[in-house]
Amino acid sequence: MIEKSENHFDWQRFLRRWQEEWVPDEDDAEELAEGGTTLADLALAAPPATEAEIAAAEERLGTRLPPSYRAFLRASNGWRLDEGSIYRLGAAHEIGWFGDPFDMTPAYQQGLTERSTEQEVLLAGMWRRALQLETDSDMSYALLDPGDTDEDGEWALYVYKGWSGEFPDRYPSFHAYMQRMYQDFHSARASLPGFVNDTTRALDADVERAREESLSGRWETARELLTEAERYGRPRAWGMLQQLAALAHGGGYHGGGGYYGFGELVDDPRYTGELVPVMAAAHLRDERPGASPRRFLLGTATDDGVTEAADAILAAVRDGSYRYAPDGAFGEAVAEAWKSARRGDTDAAWRLIRAALPSWSPPGPDLLAPVGLLGDPVLGPVVTRERGLELLATPRAGQDGAVPDPVPDLDPPGLCWLAEPMRWNAPHGSYRCLWVEDAEPEALPGLVGEDGGAGLTAAPSRPAGWFPYDVRQRDESAPWEDRAVVAVGRTASGWAFGFDTAPRPSEPGNFFVSPAAVASRGGRAVVLWARRGRDGVPAVFHLSVAERGEELYAYTLRGTDVERTGPVPAALDPEQVLHDVDDADRERRLLAAVQDEFGLSLPRHALAEGILPHLTTRSWNRAPREGESYAYVTVRLGR
C-alpha cells in the first residue's frame, strides 16, 4: 500500500499509519503484562530530524544521503522494528560507515570470475563502502551501499544476517526495505483476533475483487491483487494464489511445477477433494524408487476427518485409482473426458473439459478453478501448461468475460511422429505395437494377455524425470521369453492398440512369433516392430498382418535385406516404398505406408505421459525346439 503526495512518497502519512496500526506481538504482550515496559517504550517512531541534524550527519559522513532515507529522517529520526533481525534503525547522529570490520571483502572477491554478474561485483565491494543504519539487532546489519545506485539516486540496502551463513538480502532502496518491513509487520499479525484496520479492510476487498476477476477469466489481474495481499499475510490470499500458480504451471500429475500448498484452505472439508489430490500428486512426484516413503504433510493443522480423507486420497493417487469427480454438469463432462483420456484421446478429453468450464461451480467461495483435475492420474497430464492458462482465461461459475482462443491439439495424426528424434526421452531406439480392428481395449487381455495375468492394470505412478516402463527381465520368466508390457488404448478409427515403447534390447529373431495371428481371432490385426541402428536408420523393421486367426503376410527388413512371407501388398512392400528414399527418411516412409493402408495412429501425449492402462502380453518368442540352442547374458549392477 504505497502512499504518494506531489509525486513523492508521503513518509509522514505512511509512518503515522504504521504506528497507529501497531499492536503488540506475543513477546511485547508478555513484557507489557510483566509491567517492566510501557506502550510508550514500545513506540516505533521517533521525533523528526531537523534539516540541521541531517546536514550535520552528511557533513560528518562526507556525502549526501539518498533521497528516500533522507525523507524518512525528516519524518522520524530512527525507527523501532519488531519483526526480523534488525531491531532499531538509528538516528541521524548515530549512523556511520560500516568499514568491513569482519573483512568480508576478500571472501566475496575470491568468488568473482569473468562470468560474474554486475550485481555480484557490486556486492563484493559493498562491505567497505556501506553506511550502517542499525543500532540494535540480532547479529545483523542494515547497510546502504553508495556504489549500488539507480537513476533516482537511491542506494541499495542490504540486510546481512551474520549468523545465517547466507548472502545478504538486497532491497533496491531504503523505501523498498521499509515497505517490506511494513508488510512483514502486517503478515506477523494477520491471524491475531481483532487486527482490523483500514489497510486490512482494503486488502481484503482486493482479495474479494481478485476472486471475481479470476472467475471472469482475468486471472493475471487476480494474481497481481492476490500477490500484494499475500505479502501482507491476508487470509485466503495464499491459497488462492497457489491455485493460480498450479494451473499456470500445468503438467498435472507427472509434470509441471513444484510442490503446492494451499494454506488454511486445506483444513476446509469443502476443498479437500480439490486441493489434497494436487498435493498428493506433487508429493509422489518427488519420491524416488527404493526410497522410504516420506511423510505426507498438508502444511496446516487439520482435524481428524480431513487428515483421514487426505491419507485415503494419497493412497488412491499412489496406486492410480484416484478419480476426480466433481458434481453437476461439469462432473458429467469430466467423467466423459476421463474415458477419452483413458483410451489415449487426450485432445478429445480436453475439448470436453473446455466446453464444460462455464458450468463449473466452486464448492466454496475460495476455490477459483477446478484445480482437482491436476491430481487425477489420467486427467492431470491432459492439463498442460498451455491448457492450464486457457482454463484460467475461461469465464466460469456463471461469470461473464471474453473466451480465449482454443490452444492447438497435441497429438499429431498417424504414426510418422514415431520417426522423430528424441521422442519423449525413450530409453531405447526401439518400439513395437499391435493393433486389433473393431476391438475394445478391454478385449486385449483375452486375446494376447499372459496366461493367468491381471488383465489391464492402472499405469504405475512415476517420479518426475523417470521413464514409466520397466524393462527388466522378470524372475519368473524363462530366459527365452519376451513378454511385452504394453500401454493399451483405442484409436479414433476403432482399433485397439497395445504399445511397448521400451522392448528388451532385441529384435524379431529366430524364435519370434508375431502375436498378430492370435490377436486377429475376431478380425484384422497388425503388428509392427522397429529398432533403430546408427544415425537413425532402421536396423530392423517388421510388419505382420493377420485376419481371423491366420497370418496374411509379413516382412522383416534388416538393413537392405527383406524376408517376406505371404503376398505383401505393393503399397506396403519395403522395396517399393523405399525406392529412391534417403536413409534419413526410411523409417518415416515405412510408417506412412502402414498408417495409410490401415488408418492407424497412436496418441503421442498419452504415451509420453504414461497414463494409459497396462497389459503384460504372452511371450513374443516361442520356446526353443529340440536341437535348437540359445544364449543370453544377465548383467546385474550392484553398489
XYZ file of C-alpha atoms in Angstrom, residues 49-392:
344
model
C 15.164 15.068 12.475
C 15.713 18.716 11.669
C 17.354 19.777 8.438
C 20.325 20.922 10.507
C 20.693 17.476 12.097
C 20.572 15.798 8.675
C 23.064 18.287 7.237
C 25.410 17.694 10.181
C 25.280 13.958 9.587
C 26.005 14.457 5.877
C 28.943 16.726 6.638
C 30.335 14.177 9.108
C 29.922 11.369 6.564
C 31.148 13.400 3.621
C 28.200 12.512 1.370
C 24.588 13.434 0.715
C 22.200 10.748 1.911
C 19.959 9.021 -0.642
C 16.525 10.624 -1.196
C 14.196 8.102 0.459
C 16.359 7.723 3.572
C 16.774 11.476 3.870
C 12.987 11.961 3.597
C 12.450 9.245 6.201
C 14.673 11.052 8.726
C 12.620 14.213 8.238
C 9.550 12.204 9.286
C 11.108 10.042 12.046
C 14.700 10.257 13.287
C 15.055 6.479 13.690
C 12.580 3.627 13.963
C 11.945 0.554 16.087
C 11.328 -2.690 14.160
C 9.762 -5.622 15.983
C 9.974 -8.137 13.135
C 13.088 -9.671 11.664
C 16.651 -9.471 12.938
C 17.055 -5.652 12.766
C 15.570 -4.177 15.947
C 16.260 -0.464 15.649
C 17.335 1.979 12.957
C 19.489 4.718 14.432
C 19.022 8.479 14.372
C 20.969 10.722 12.019
C 23.750 11.291 14.565
C 24.117 7.532 15.217
C 24.718 6.196 11.702
C 28.233 5.659 10.348
C 30.379 3.867 7.800
C 30.476 0.095 8.242
C 34.148 -0.276 7.341
C 34.017 -4.058 6.846
C 35.079 -4.941 10.417
C 34.873 -8.680 9.691
C 36.961 -8.486 6.495
C 34.177 -9.842 4.262
C 35.518 -8.218 1.095
C 38.289 -10.743 0.283
C 35.949 -13.704 0.714
C 33.439 -12.248 -1.753
C 36.087 -11.058 -4.193
C 37.645 -14.524 -4.351
C 34.416 -15.873 -5.736
C 34.365 -13.455 -8.673
C 35.114 -14.720 -12.172
C 34.886 -13.280 -15.653
C 31.320 -14.629 -15.731
C 30.277 -12.855 -12.539
C 27.279 -10.548 -12.862
C 27.371 -6.810 -12.209
C 25.337 -7.432 -9.070
C 27.916 -9.929 -7.762
C 30.721 -7.437 -8.373
C 28.800 -4.695 -6.551
C 28.144 -6.976 -3.583
C 31.819 -7.890 -3.269
C 32.730 -4.190 -2.947
C 29.785 -3.237 -0.754
C 31.321 -4.124 2.622
C 33.996 -1.416 2.678
C 31.861 1.439 1.375
C 28.463 0.736 3.051
C 26.683 3.008 5.524
C 25.491 1.206 8.655
C 21.987 2.170 9.811
C 21.044 -0.180 12.662
C 21.871 0.382 16.311
C 20.289 -2.800 17.719
C 19.982 -6.191 16.061
C 20.451 -9.932 16.287
C 23.978 -10.047 14.821
C 22.552 -8.401 11.699
C 23.399 -5.268 9.760
C 21.368 -2.825 7.652
C 23.793 -1.444 5.076
C 23.191 1.268 2.474
C 25.578 0.972 -0.474
C 26.524 4.246 -2.243
C 28.130 2.183 -5.019
C 24.862 0.428 -5.916
C 22.556 3.217 -7.075
C 19.687 3.752 -9.506
C 18.636 6.610 -11.790
C 16.848 8.351 -8.899
C 19.976 8.416 -6.759
C 18.681 5.719 -4.408
C 21.213 3.437 -2.732
C 20.527 -0.281 -2.470
C 20.038 -1.548 1.092
C 21.491 -4.892 2.175
C 20.490 -6.789 5.304
C 23.223 -9.196 6.346
C 22.390 -11.797 8.998
C 25.761 -12.682 10.467
C 24.501 -15.934 11.966
C 22.874 -17.268 8.790
C 25.842 -18.016 6.533
C 23.740 -16.728 3.630
C 24.185 -13.917 1.158
C 22.647 -10.641 2.350
C 19.122 -9.718 1.281
C 19.097 -6.829 -1.188
C 16.440 -4.115 -1.479
C 16.680 -1.531 -4.279
C 16.240 1.374 -1.850
C 15.598 2.298 1.762
C 11.989 2.932 0.781
C 11.664 -0.623 -0.611
C 13.139 -2.026 2.605
C 10.711 -0.152 4.847
C 7.795 -1.124 2.640
C 8.766 -4.783 3.085
C 9.142 -4.361 6.851
C 5.655 -2.872 6.973
C 4.324 -5.848 5.049
C 6.124 -8.217 7.412
C 4.584 -6.385 10.378
C 1.130 -6.970 8.900
C 1.869 -10.565 7.989
C 3.023 -11.397 11.530
C -0.225 -10.055 12.998
C -2.720 -11.108 10.318
C -4.022 -14.016 12.384
C -4.429 -12.016 15.606
C -8.089 -11.601 16.627
C -9.158 -8.002 16.259
C -6.284 -6.940 13.996
C -8.512 -4.901 11.709
C -7.715 -1.503 10.238
C -8.076 0.463 7.028
C -5.176 -1.417 5.443
C -6.551 -4.875 6.201
C -10.035 -3.865 5.062
C -8.681 -2.535 1.762
C -6.596 -5.651 1.163
C -9.489 -7.997 1.982
C -11.617 -6.087 -0.503
C -8.863 -6.666 -3.072
C -8.936 -10.391 -2.321
C -12.669 -10.474 -2.982
C -12.175 -8.487 -6.165
C -9.441 -10.935 -7.202
C -11.909 -13.775 -6.785
C -14.374 -12.111 -9.166
C -11.627 -11.270 -11.642
C -10.360 -14.829 -11.631
C -13.768 -16.402 -12.178
C -14.277 -13.995 -15.074
C -11.092 -15.210 -16.756
C -8.966 -12.190 -15.867
C -6.582 -14.297 -13.839
C -3.491 -12.124 -14.317
C -5.265 -9.163 -12.708
C -6.344 -11.511 -9.923
C -2.768 -12.690 -9.461
C -1.499 -9.120 -9.034
C -4.109 -8.367 -6.393
C -3.504 -11.614 -4.539
C 0.273 -11.233 -4.651
C 0.033 -7.871 -2.911
C -2.463 -9.188 -0.347
C -0.319 -12.252 0.330
C 2.678 -10.058 1.153
C 0.579 -8.614 3.975
C -0.429 -12.104 5.141
C -4.094 -11.683 4.375
C -6.128 -14.852 4.937
C -7.315 -16.609 1.750
C -4.758 -14.847 -0.455
C -2.065 -17.552 -0.292
C -4.427 -20.446 -1.022
C -5.985 -18.613 -3.959
C -2.607 -17.570 -5.327
C -1.354 -21.156 -5.210
C -4.368 -22.344 -7.190
C -3.476 -19.931 -9.975
C 0.168 -20.988 -9.815
C -0.673 -24.696 -10.033
C -2.784 -24.268 -13.159
C -0.419 -21.748 -14.752
C 2.423 -24.263 -14.446
C 0.255 -27.135 -15.719
C 1.612 -30.610 -16.323
C -0.579 -32.089 -13.623
C 0.190 -35.487 -12.235
C 3.509 -36.184 -13.946
C 5.000 -32.775 -14.600
C 4.662 -29.126 -14.069
C 5.898 -27.057 -11.269
C 6.900 -27.911 -7.748
C 5.011 -28.595 -4.559
C 1.832 -26.651 -3.982
C 0.495 -25.979 -0.511
C -2.794 -24.172 -0.114
C -2.547 -22.861 3.425
C -5.575 -22.934 5.640
C -7.877 -23.844 2.729
C -6.764 -27.465 3.112
C -8.413 -27.521 6.539
C -11.826 -26.827 4.980
C -13.610 -30.105 4.095
C -15.266 -28.353 1.143
C -11.908 -28.141 -0.610
C -10.315 -31.436 0.408
C -11.283 -33.218 -2.804
C -9.927 -30.372 -4.938
C -6.675 -29.441 -3.239
C -5.348 -32.540 -1.462
C -5.085 -34.653 -4.669
C -2.849 -31.967 -6.209
C -0.644 -32.016 -3.123
C -0.600 -35.827 -3.132
C 0.453 -35.962 -6.792
C 3.279 -33.486 -6.146
C 4.328 -35.475 -3.079
C 4.574 -38.713 -5.081
C 6.272 -36.964 -7.993
C 9.203 -36.157 -5.714
C 9.629 -39.729 -4.448
C 12.397 -41.926 -5.786
C 12.257 -45.678 -6.394
C 13.518 -47.659 -3.440
C 13.433 -44.740 -1.042
C 11.414 -44.910 2.163
C 8.036 -43.159 1.867
C 8.117 -39.630 3.166
C 5.502 -38.218 5.486
C 2.648 -36.538 3.635
C 2.456 -33.027 5.055
C -0.613 -30.877 4.447
C 1.128 -27.745 5.645
C -1.547 -26.754 8.139
C -3.270 -28.081 11.234
C -6.251 -30.193 10.210
C -8.915 -32.108 12.081
C -9.052 -35.896 12.101
C -11.655 -36.038 9.350
C -9.547 -34.060 6.884
C -6.397 -35.997 7.806
C -8.102 -39.347 7.253
C -9.511 -38.163 3.929
C -6.065 -36.931 2.884
C -4.471 -40.288 3.709
C -7.113 -42.094 1.649
C -6.596 -39.715 -1.276
C -2.822 -40.203 -1.129
C -3.242 -43.986 -1.223
C -5.592 -43.754 -4.216
C -3.299 -41.388 -6.102
C -0.364 -43.667 -5.336
C -1.996 -46.787 -6.797
C -3.541 -44.903 -9.720
C -7.153 -45.482 -8.688
C -7.993 -41.886 -7.757
C -10.566 -40.152 -9.925
C -11.538 -36.516 -9.857
C -15.325 -36.483 -9.660
C -16.926 -33.046 -9.177
C -20.692 -32.604 -9.066
C -23.152 -31.357 -11.652
C -22.880 -30.905 -15.384
C -19.168 -30.231 -15.143
C -18.716 -33.520 -13.328
C -20.543 -35.354 -16.122
C -18.207 -33.794 -18.679
C -15.186 -34.731 -16.571
C -16.372 -38.348 -16.448
C -16.627 -38.459 -20.250
C -13.252 -36.754 -20.572
C -11.718 -39.363 -18.274
C -12.962 -42.154 -20.546
C -11.476 -40.449 -23.604
C -8.117 -39.811 -21.947
C -8.052 -43.349 -20.564
C -8.156 -44.611 -24.148
C -5.488 -42.194 -25.300
C -7.518 -39.377 -26.839
C -6.328 -36.572 -24.601
C -7.264 -33.920 -27.179
C -10.925 -35.013 -27.107
C -10.753 -35.111 -23.314
C -9.567 -31.518 -23.181
C -12.275 -30.365 -25.593
C -14.925 -31.882 -23.301
C -13.464 -30.165 -20.242
C -13.055 -26.844 -22.019
C -16.638 -26.828 -23.274
C -17.956 -27.542 -19.769
C -15.903 -24.924 -17.899
C -18.687 -22.285 -17.872
C -20.870 -24.758 -15.944
C -18.255 -25.347 -13.245
C -19.325 -24.131 -9.825
C -16.977 -23.984 -6.816
C -17.919 -25.878 -3.632
C -16.956 -22.799 -1.615
C -16.039 -19.145 -2.179
C -12.284 -19.630 -2.007
C -11.922 -22.079 -4.889
C -11.116 -20.280 -8.141
C -10.975 -23.166 -10.627
C -11.274 -26.970 -10.873
C -7.758 -27.474 -9.557
C -8.532 -31.084 -8.663
C -8.057 -32.020 -12.319
C -4.296 -31.799 -11.743
C -4.395 -34.561 -9.128
C -6.135 -37.131 -11.323
C -3.571 -39.646 -12.678
C -5.415 -39.756 -16.021
C -6.693 -36.185 -16.435
C -3.808 -34.376 -14.743
C -1.426 -34.825 -17.705
C -4.180 -33.611 -20.033
C -3.912 -30.162 -18.434
C -0.636 -28.969 -19.892
C 0.728 -25.526 -19.101
C -0.933 -24.050 -22.202
C -4.235 -25.662 -21.329
C -3.959 -24.574 -17.715
C -3.588 -20.984 -18.902
C -6.565 -21.455 -21.228
C -8.613 -22.759 -18.296
C -7.688 -19.753 -16.174
